[in-house]
CSV table of C-alpha atoms in Angstrom, one decimal:
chain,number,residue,atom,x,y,z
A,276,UNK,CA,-18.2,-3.0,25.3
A,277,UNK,CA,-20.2,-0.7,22.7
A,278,UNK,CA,-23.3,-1.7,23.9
A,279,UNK,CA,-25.6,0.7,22.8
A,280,UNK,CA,-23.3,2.9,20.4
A,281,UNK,CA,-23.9,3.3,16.4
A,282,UNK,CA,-20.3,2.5,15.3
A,283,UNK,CA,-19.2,3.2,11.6
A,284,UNK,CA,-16.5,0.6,10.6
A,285,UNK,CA,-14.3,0.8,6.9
A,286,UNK,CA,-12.3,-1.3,6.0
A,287,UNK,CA,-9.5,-0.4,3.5
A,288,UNK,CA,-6.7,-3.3,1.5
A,289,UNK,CA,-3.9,-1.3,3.2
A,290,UNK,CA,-2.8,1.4,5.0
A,291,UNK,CA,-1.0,3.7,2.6
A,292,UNK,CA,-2.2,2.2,-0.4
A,293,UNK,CA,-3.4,5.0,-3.3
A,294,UNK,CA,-7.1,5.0,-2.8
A,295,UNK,CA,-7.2,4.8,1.0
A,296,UNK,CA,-4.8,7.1,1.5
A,297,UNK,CA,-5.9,9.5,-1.4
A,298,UNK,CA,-9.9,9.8,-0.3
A,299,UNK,CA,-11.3,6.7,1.6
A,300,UNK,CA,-9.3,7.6,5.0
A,301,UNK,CA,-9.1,11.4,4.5
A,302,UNK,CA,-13.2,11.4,3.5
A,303,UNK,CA,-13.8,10.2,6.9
A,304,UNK,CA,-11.7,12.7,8.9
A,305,UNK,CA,-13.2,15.4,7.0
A,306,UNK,CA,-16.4,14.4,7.7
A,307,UNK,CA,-16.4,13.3,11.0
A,308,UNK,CA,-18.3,16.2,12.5
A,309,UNK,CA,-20.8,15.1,10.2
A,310,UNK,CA,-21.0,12.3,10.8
A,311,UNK,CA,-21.2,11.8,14.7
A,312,UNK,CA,-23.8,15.0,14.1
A,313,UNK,CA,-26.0,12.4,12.0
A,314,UNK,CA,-26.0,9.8,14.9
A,315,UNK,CA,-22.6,7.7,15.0
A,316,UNK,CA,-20.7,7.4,18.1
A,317,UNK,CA,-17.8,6.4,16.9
A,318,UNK,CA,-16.1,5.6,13.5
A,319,UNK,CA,-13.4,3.1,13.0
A,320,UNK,CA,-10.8,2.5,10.2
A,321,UNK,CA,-9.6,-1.4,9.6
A,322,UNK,CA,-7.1,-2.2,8.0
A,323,UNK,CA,-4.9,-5.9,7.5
A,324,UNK,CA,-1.7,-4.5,8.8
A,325,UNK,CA,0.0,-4.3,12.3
A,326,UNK,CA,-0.3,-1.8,15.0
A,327,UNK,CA,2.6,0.4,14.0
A,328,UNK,CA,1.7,0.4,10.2
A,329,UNK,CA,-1.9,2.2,11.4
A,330,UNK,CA,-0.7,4.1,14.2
A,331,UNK,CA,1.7,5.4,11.7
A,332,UNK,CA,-1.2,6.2,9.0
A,333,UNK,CA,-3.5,7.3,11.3
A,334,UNK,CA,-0.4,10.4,12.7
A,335,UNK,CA,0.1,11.3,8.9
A,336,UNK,CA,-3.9,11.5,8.6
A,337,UNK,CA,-4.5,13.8,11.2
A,338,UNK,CA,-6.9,11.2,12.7
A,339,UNK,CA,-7.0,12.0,16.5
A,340,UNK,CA,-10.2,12.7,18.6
A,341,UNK,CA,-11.9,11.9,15.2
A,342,UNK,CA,-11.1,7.9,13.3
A,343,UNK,CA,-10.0,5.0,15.6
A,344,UNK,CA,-7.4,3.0,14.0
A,345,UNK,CA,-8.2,-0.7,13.8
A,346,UNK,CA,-5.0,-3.2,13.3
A,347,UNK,CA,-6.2,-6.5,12.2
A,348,UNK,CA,-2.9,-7.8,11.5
A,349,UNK,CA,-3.3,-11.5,11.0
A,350,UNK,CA,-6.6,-11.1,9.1
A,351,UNK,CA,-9.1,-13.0,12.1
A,352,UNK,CA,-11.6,-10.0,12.3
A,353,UNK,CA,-11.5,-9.9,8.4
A,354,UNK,CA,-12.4,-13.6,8.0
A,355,UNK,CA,-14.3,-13.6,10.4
A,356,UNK,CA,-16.8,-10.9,8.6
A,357,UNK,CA,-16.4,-12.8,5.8
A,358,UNK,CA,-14.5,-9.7,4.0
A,359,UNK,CA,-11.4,-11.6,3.6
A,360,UNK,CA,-9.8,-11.1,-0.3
A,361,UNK,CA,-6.7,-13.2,-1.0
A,362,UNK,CA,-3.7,-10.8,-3.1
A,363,UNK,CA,-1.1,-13.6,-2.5
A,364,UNK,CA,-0.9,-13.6,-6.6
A,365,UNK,CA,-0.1,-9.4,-6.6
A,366,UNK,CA,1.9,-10.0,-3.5
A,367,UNK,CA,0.1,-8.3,-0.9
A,368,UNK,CA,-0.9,-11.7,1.2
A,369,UNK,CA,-4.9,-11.9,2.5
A,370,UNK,CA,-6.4,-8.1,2.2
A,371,UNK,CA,-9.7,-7.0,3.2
A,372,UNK,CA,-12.4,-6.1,0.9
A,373,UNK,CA,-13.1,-2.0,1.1
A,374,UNK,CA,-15.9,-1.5,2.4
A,375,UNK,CA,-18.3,0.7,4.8
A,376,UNK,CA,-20.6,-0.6,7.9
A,377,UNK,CA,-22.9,0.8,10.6
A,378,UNK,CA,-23.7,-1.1,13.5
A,379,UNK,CA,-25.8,-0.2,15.7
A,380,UNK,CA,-25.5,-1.5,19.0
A,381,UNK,CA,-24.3,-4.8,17.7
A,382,UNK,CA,-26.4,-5.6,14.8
A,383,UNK,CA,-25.4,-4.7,11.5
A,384,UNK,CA,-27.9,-1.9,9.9
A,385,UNK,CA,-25.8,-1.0,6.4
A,386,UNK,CA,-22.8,-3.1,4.8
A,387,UNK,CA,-21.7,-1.6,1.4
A,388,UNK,CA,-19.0,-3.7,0.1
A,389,UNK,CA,-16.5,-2.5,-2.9
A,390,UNK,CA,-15.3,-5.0,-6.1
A,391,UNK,CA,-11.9,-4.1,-7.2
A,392,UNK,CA,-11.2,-0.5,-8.2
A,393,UNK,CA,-14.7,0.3,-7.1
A,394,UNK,CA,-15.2,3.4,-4.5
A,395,UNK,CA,-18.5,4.3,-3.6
A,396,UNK,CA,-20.9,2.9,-1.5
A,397,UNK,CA,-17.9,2.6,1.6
A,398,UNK,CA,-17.2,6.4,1.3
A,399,UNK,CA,-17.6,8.4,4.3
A,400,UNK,CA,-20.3,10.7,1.9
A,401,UNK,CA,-22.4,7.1,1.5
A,402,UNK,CA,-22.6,6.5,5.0
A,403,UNK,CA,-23.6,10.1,6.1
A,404,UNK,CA,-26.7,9.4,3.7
A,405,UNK,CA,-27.2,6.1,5.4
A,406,UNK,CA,-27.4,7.4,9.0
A,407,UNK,CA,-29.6,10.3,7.7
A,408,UNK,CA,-32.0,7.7,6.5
């Protein structure tokens, strides 16, 4: 399916939570020239909420011919990557860690994951550096 691409993948807690919707999401439109100039095919947002919820973020971000918008909805992908956080205690149900990934075809070449309240090696500026590596 993306065999042979360089894909960049973040992953965000939610779709119009603070953070994400403040700089992680909007770094990564702003720099997506950049950053398929620097070698990415692609970039993809993911995000533990439905379809709707990220179609809906992705329209009010401006993210069209730039960020695909990645609906893991029932958390499988998440797990699955071992990214999985559980918020059940704040109310927010399983989340995904925020974080930033290249993967190039297939195999995974840079995976900067976030602690809470931490924003800086999953920002779209971070991942420009790593592809110009």
């Amino acid at each position: 399916m993306n065999k042979g691409k360089k894909i960049i993948i973040f992953g965000v807690p939610g779709a119009f939570t603070p953070l994400c919707s403040s700089q992680h999401l909007p770094g990564y439109v702003a720099l997506a020239d950049q950053i398929k100039a620097a070698g990415a095919d692609e970039i993809w947002c993911m995000a533990v909420n439905d379809v709707f919820v990220m179609a809906a973020w992705g329209k009010q971000n401006n993210v069209a011919g730039k960020v695909r918008m990645m609906a893991d909805g029932s958390a499988e992908y998440t797990k699955a990557l071992g990214l999985d956080r559980d918020l059940t205690g704040g109310g927010m149900g399983v989340r995904c860690f925020r974080f930033g990934m290249i993967v190039d075809d297939g195999v995974v070449s840079y995976l900067g994951i976030e602690g809470s309240g931490e924003f800086g090696v999953s920002k779209a500026e971070t991942l420009v550096e790593q592809l110009n590596k």
